[in-house]
mmCIF file of C-alpha atoms in Angstrom:
data_model
loop_
_atom_site.group_PDB
_atom_site.id
_atom_site.type_symbol
_atom_site.label_atom_id
_atom_site.label_comp_id
_atom_site.label_asym_id
_atom_site.label_seq_id
_atom_site.Cartn_x
_atom_site.Cartn_y
_atom_site.Cartn_z
ATOM 1 C CA UNK Z 1 5.786 -13.271 45.007
ATOM 2 C CA UNK Z 2 6.773 -14.274 41.018
ATOM 3 C CA UNK Z 3 9.466 -16.731 40.781
ATOM 4 C CA UNK Z 4 11.909 -16.652 38.377
ATOM 5 C CA UNK Z 5 10.143 -18.708 35.796
ATOM 6 C CA UNK Z 6 7.075 -17.025 35.923
ATOM 7 C CA UNK Z 7 8.960 -13.336 35.392
ATOM 8 C CA UNK Z 8 10.824 -14.623 32.653
ATOM 9 C CA UNK Z 9 7.483 -16.441 31.262
ATOM 10 C CA UNK Z 10 5.390 -12.694 31.899
ATOM 11 C CA UNK Z 11 8.369 -10.335 30.163
ATOM 12 C CA UNK Z 12 8.291 -12.742 26.954
ATOM 13 C CA UNK Z 13 4.247 -12.405 27.033
ATOM 14 C CA UNK Z 14 4.272 -8.567 27.298
ATOM 15 C CA UNK Z 15 7.094 -8.379 24.919
ATOM 16 C CA UNK Z 16 5.266 -10.467 22.410
ATOM 17 C CA UNK Z 17 2.504 -8.522 22.403
ATOM 18 C CA UNK Z 18 4.101 -5.286 22.303
ATOM 19 C CA UNK Z 19 5.950 -6.386 19.330
ATOM 20 C CA UNK Z 20 5.524 -4.484 16.351
ATOM 21 C CA UNK Z 21 3.619 -6.596 14.370
ATOM 22 C CA UNK Z 22 5.147 -5.374 10.454
ATOM 23 C CA UNK Z 23 7.402 -8.069 10.043
ATOM 24 C CA UNK Z 24 6.510 -10.092 7.036
ATOM 25 C CA UNK Z 25 7.343 -13.670 6.783
ATOM 26 C CA UNK Z 26 7.251 -13.904 3.188
ATOM 27 C CA UNK Z 27 7.878 -11.697 -0.004
ATOM 28 C CA UNK Z 28 4.493 -12.870 -0.851
ATOM 29 C CA UNK Z 29 2.546 -11.771 1.726
ATOM 30 C CA UNK Z 30 1.180 -8.397 0.072
ATOM 31 C CA UNK Z 31 0.032 -10.022 -2.586
ATOM 32 C CA UNK Z 32 -3.888 -10.042 -2.790
ATOM 33 C CA UNK Z 33 -6.732 -7.075 -2.897
ATOM 34 C CA UNK Z 34 -6.991 -3.942 -0.555
ATOM 35 C CA UNK Z 35 -9.281 -1.568 0.720
ATOM 36 C CA UNK Z 36 -8.018 1.648 1.865
ATOM 37 C CA UNK Z 37 -9.228 2.525 5.627
ATOM 38 C CA UNK Z 38 -11.187 5.456 3.682
ATOM 39 C CA UNK Z 39 -12.829 2.961 2.289
ATOM 40 C CA UNK Z 40 -12.426 4.717 -1.291
ATOM 41 C CA UNK Z 41 -10.357 2.956 -3.137
ATOM 42 C CA UNK Z 42 -9.765 -0.791 -3.669
ATOM 43 C CA UNK Z 43 -5.951 -1.963 -5.280
ATOM 44 C CA UNK Z 44 -5.054 -5.550 -6.334
ATOM 45 C CA UNK Z 45 -0.961 -6.331 -4.939
ATOM 46 C CA UNK Z 46 0.678 -8.847 -7.742
ATOM 47 C CA UNK Z 47 3.860 -9.654 -8.257
ATOM 48 C CA UNK Z 48 5.427 -8.933 -12.091
ATOM 49 C CA UNK Z 49 9.027 -10.484 -11.954
ATOM 50 C CA UNK Z 50 10.642 -9.481 -9.011
ATOM 51 C CA UNK Z 51 8.882 -6.508 -8.493
ATOM 52 C CA UNK Z 52 5.565 -5.667 -6.917
ATOM 53 C CA UNK Z 53 2.545 -3.625 -8.718
ATOM 54 C CA UNK Z 54 -0.840 -2.517 -7.378
ATOM 55 C CA UNK Z 55 -3.913 -1.437 -9.808
ATOM 56 C CA UNK Z 56 -7.202 0.085 -9.193
ATOM 57 C CA UNK Z 57 -9.930 -2.391 -9.330
ATOM 58 C CA UNK Z 58 -12.302 -0.184 -7.538
ATOM 59 C CA UNK Z 59 -13.023 3.136 -6.026
ATOM 60 C CA UNK Z 60 -15.683 5.437 -5.002
ATOM 61 C CA UNK Z 61 -17.680 7.272 -7.436
ATOM 62 C CA UNK Z 62 -20.003 9.116 -5.245
ATOM 63 C CA UNK Z 63 -18.389 12.576 -6.049
ATOM 64 C CA UNK Z 64 -20.192 12.938 -9.455
ATOM 65 C CA UNK Z 65 -22.556 10.168 -10.376
ATOM 66 C CA UNK Z 66 -22.898 11.065 -13.805
ATOM 67 C CA UNK Z 67 -19.533 9.826 -13.993
ATOM 68 C CA UNK Z 68 -18.985 6.274 -13.350
ATOM 69 C CA UNK Z 69 -15.588 4.999 -12.392
ATOM 70 C CA UNK Z 70 -15.882 2.527 -15.537
ATOM 71 C CA UNK Z 71 -15.537 5.485 -17.947
ATOM 72 C CA UNK Z 72 -13.531 8.123 -15.782
ATOM 73 C CA UNK Z 73 -10.034 8.924 -17.541
ATOM 74 C CA UNK Z 74 -6.776 9.640 -15.739
ATOM 75 C CA UNK Z 75 -7.007 13.216 -16.856
ATOM 76 C CA UNK Z 76 -4.724 14.810 -14.628
ATOM 77 C CA UNK Z 77 -1.619 12.843 -15.901
ATOM 78 C CA UNK Z 78 1.403 15.031 -17.025
ATOM 79 C CA UNK Z 79 1.813 12.683 -19.959
ATOM 80 C CA UNK Z 80 -0.998 13.760 -21.950
ATOM 81 C CA UNK Z 81 -0.736 10.692 -24.126
ATOM 82 C CA UNK Z 82 -1.707 8.674 -21.130
ATOM 83 C CA UNK Z 83 -4.806 11.070 -20.142
ATOM 84 C CA UNK Z 84 -7.198 9.075 -22.135
ATOM 85 C CA UNK Z 85 -6.600 5.617 -20.355
ATOM 86 C CA UNK Z 86 -9.488 4.943 -17.989
ATOM 87 C CA UNK Z 87 -8.504 4.720 -13.649
ATOM 88 C CA UNK Z 88 -9.648 1.371 -13.494
ATOM 89 C CA UNK Z 89 -6.775 -0.954 -14.403
ATOM 90 C CA UNK Z 90 -4.088 1.677 -13.555
ATOM 91 C CA UNK Z 91 -1.179 0.318 -11.582
ATOM 92 C CA UNK Z 92 -0.815 3.112 -9.209
ATOM 93 C CA UNK Z 93 1.885 1.062 -7.306
ATOM 94 C CA UNK Z 94 5.201 -0.385 -9.335
ATOM 95 C CA UNK Z 95 8.475 -1.066 -8.592
ATOM 96 C CA UNK Z 96 8.583 -2.329 -5.138
ATOM 97 C CA UNK Z 97 11.069 -4.754 -3.978
ATOM 98 C CA UNK Z 98 10.910 -6.922 -1.134
ATOM 99 C CA UNK Z 99 13.884 -6.039 1.464
ATOM 100 C CA UNK Z 100 14.440 -9.173 3.645
ATOM 101 C CA UNK Z 101 16.501 -7.153 6.164
ATOM 102 C CA UNK Z 102 13.309 -4.755 7.495
ATOM 103 C CA UNK Z 103 11.152 -7.447 6.230
ATOM 104 C CA UNK Z 104 9.355 -4.166 3.780
ATOM 105 C CA UNK Z 105 8.730 -3.332 0.170
ATOM 106 C CA UNK Z 106 10.569 -0.194 -0.973
ATOM 107 C CA UNK Z 107 12.313 1.701 -4.183
ATOM 108 C CA UNK Z 108 8.696 1.673 -5.498
ATOM 109 C CA UNK Z 109 6.543 4.224 -6.985
ATOM 110 C CA UNK Z 110 3.233 5.138 -6.519
ATOM 111 C CA UNK Z 111 0.851 7.210 -8.576
ATOM 112 C CA UNK Z 112 -1.716 9.834 -7.409
ATOM 113 C CA UNK Z 113 -4.649 9.470 -9.996
ATOM 114 C CA UNK Z 114 -6.314 12.738 -8.403
ATOM 115 C CA UNK Z 115 -3.084 15.183 -8.550
ATOM 116 C CA UNK Z 116 -1.449 13.353 -11.702
ATOM 117 C CA UNK Z 117 1.906 12.808 -9.495
ATOM 118 C CA UNK Z 118 4.076 10.131 -8.751
ATOM 119 C CA UNK Z 119 5.698 9.720 -5.155
ATOM 120 C CA UNK Z 120 8.735 7.444 -4.182
ATOM 121 C CA UNK Z 121 6.733 4.590 -2.391
ATOM 122 C CA UNK Z 122 7.389 1.597 0.430
ATOM 123 C CA UNK Z 123 4.931 -0.708 2.121
ATOM 124 C CA UNK Z 124 4.927 -1.934 5.928
ATOM 125 C CA UNK Z 125 3.001 -5.470 6.615
ATOM 126 C CA UNK Z 126 1.193 -4.190 10.112
ATOM 127 C CA UNK Z 127 -0.481 -7.850 10.185
ATOM 128 C CA UNK Z 128 -1.333 -10.042 7.724
ATOM 129 C CA UNK Z 129 -4.498 -8.276 6.845
ATOM 130 C CA UNK Z 130 -3.133 -4.381 7.169
ATOM 131 C CA UNK Z 131 -0.669 -2.593 5.473
ATOM 132 C CA UNK Z 132 0.906 0.883 5.488
ATOM 133 C CA UNK Z 133 1.396 2.311 2.421
ATOM 134 C CA UNK Z 134 3.844 5.492 2.367
ATOM 135 C CA UNK Z 135 4.180 7.972 -0.359
ATOM 136 C CA UNK Z 136 7.214 9.988 0.476
ATOM 137 C CA UNK Z 137 9.555 12.889 -1.645
ATOM 138 C CA UNK Z 138 13.037 11.812 -1.313
ATOM 139 C CA UNK Z 139 13.006 10.935 2.294
ATOM 140 C CA UNK Z 140 10.491 8.494 4.066
ATOM 141 C CA UNK Z 141 9.992 11.079 6.687
ATOM 142 C CA UNK Z 142 8.356 13.878 4.445
ATOM 143 C CA UNK Z 143 5.292 12.098 3.122
ATOM 144 C CA UNK Z 144 2.015 10.490 4.026
ATOM 145 C CA UNK Z 145 0.724 7.010 4.875
ATOM 146 C CA UNK Z 146 -2.382 5.309 3.914
ATOM 147 C CA UNK Z 147 -3.479 2.025 5.752
ATOM 148 C CA UNK Z 148 -4.903 -0.817 3.616
ATOM 149 C CA UNK Z 149 -7.269 -3.776 5.105
ATOM 150 C CA UNK Z 150 -6.962 -7.102 3.115
ATOM 151 C CA UNK Z 151 -10.219 -7.693 1.213
ATOM 152 C CA UNK Z 152 -8.819 -11.088 -0.266
ATOM 153 C CA UNK Z 153 -5.632 -13.110 -0.635
#
């Protein structure tokens, strides 16, 4: 038989280990370099004033070895004036703001280089080394999530 203190301790441990790890401690917890779980793109997230941005610093170019990543252009961009810029260095995440109430980053935009489309975006910190980036159309339940793992802080 467990005494009352043992029961409380056991329940506390169960709640601790089953609690979601999406509680960011600070607004800058997402700053750093992140690799997608598919290992096909690396993004550096940084602050710009009160916003967060993320730029492409590497991507898998094995689909066309004759056209390496350092020369590939943003050819699908709907803005014809931007189609000559290199993909490396493009801010694919922008305008994200930290929301202390939900301890997440919201109200941003994410740009998909492969399609030239821009979506609404949010980021949730799953744990200090894992984030979920969500791209969506108007409502978060209409979208797609990607998991990124920290490469460097």
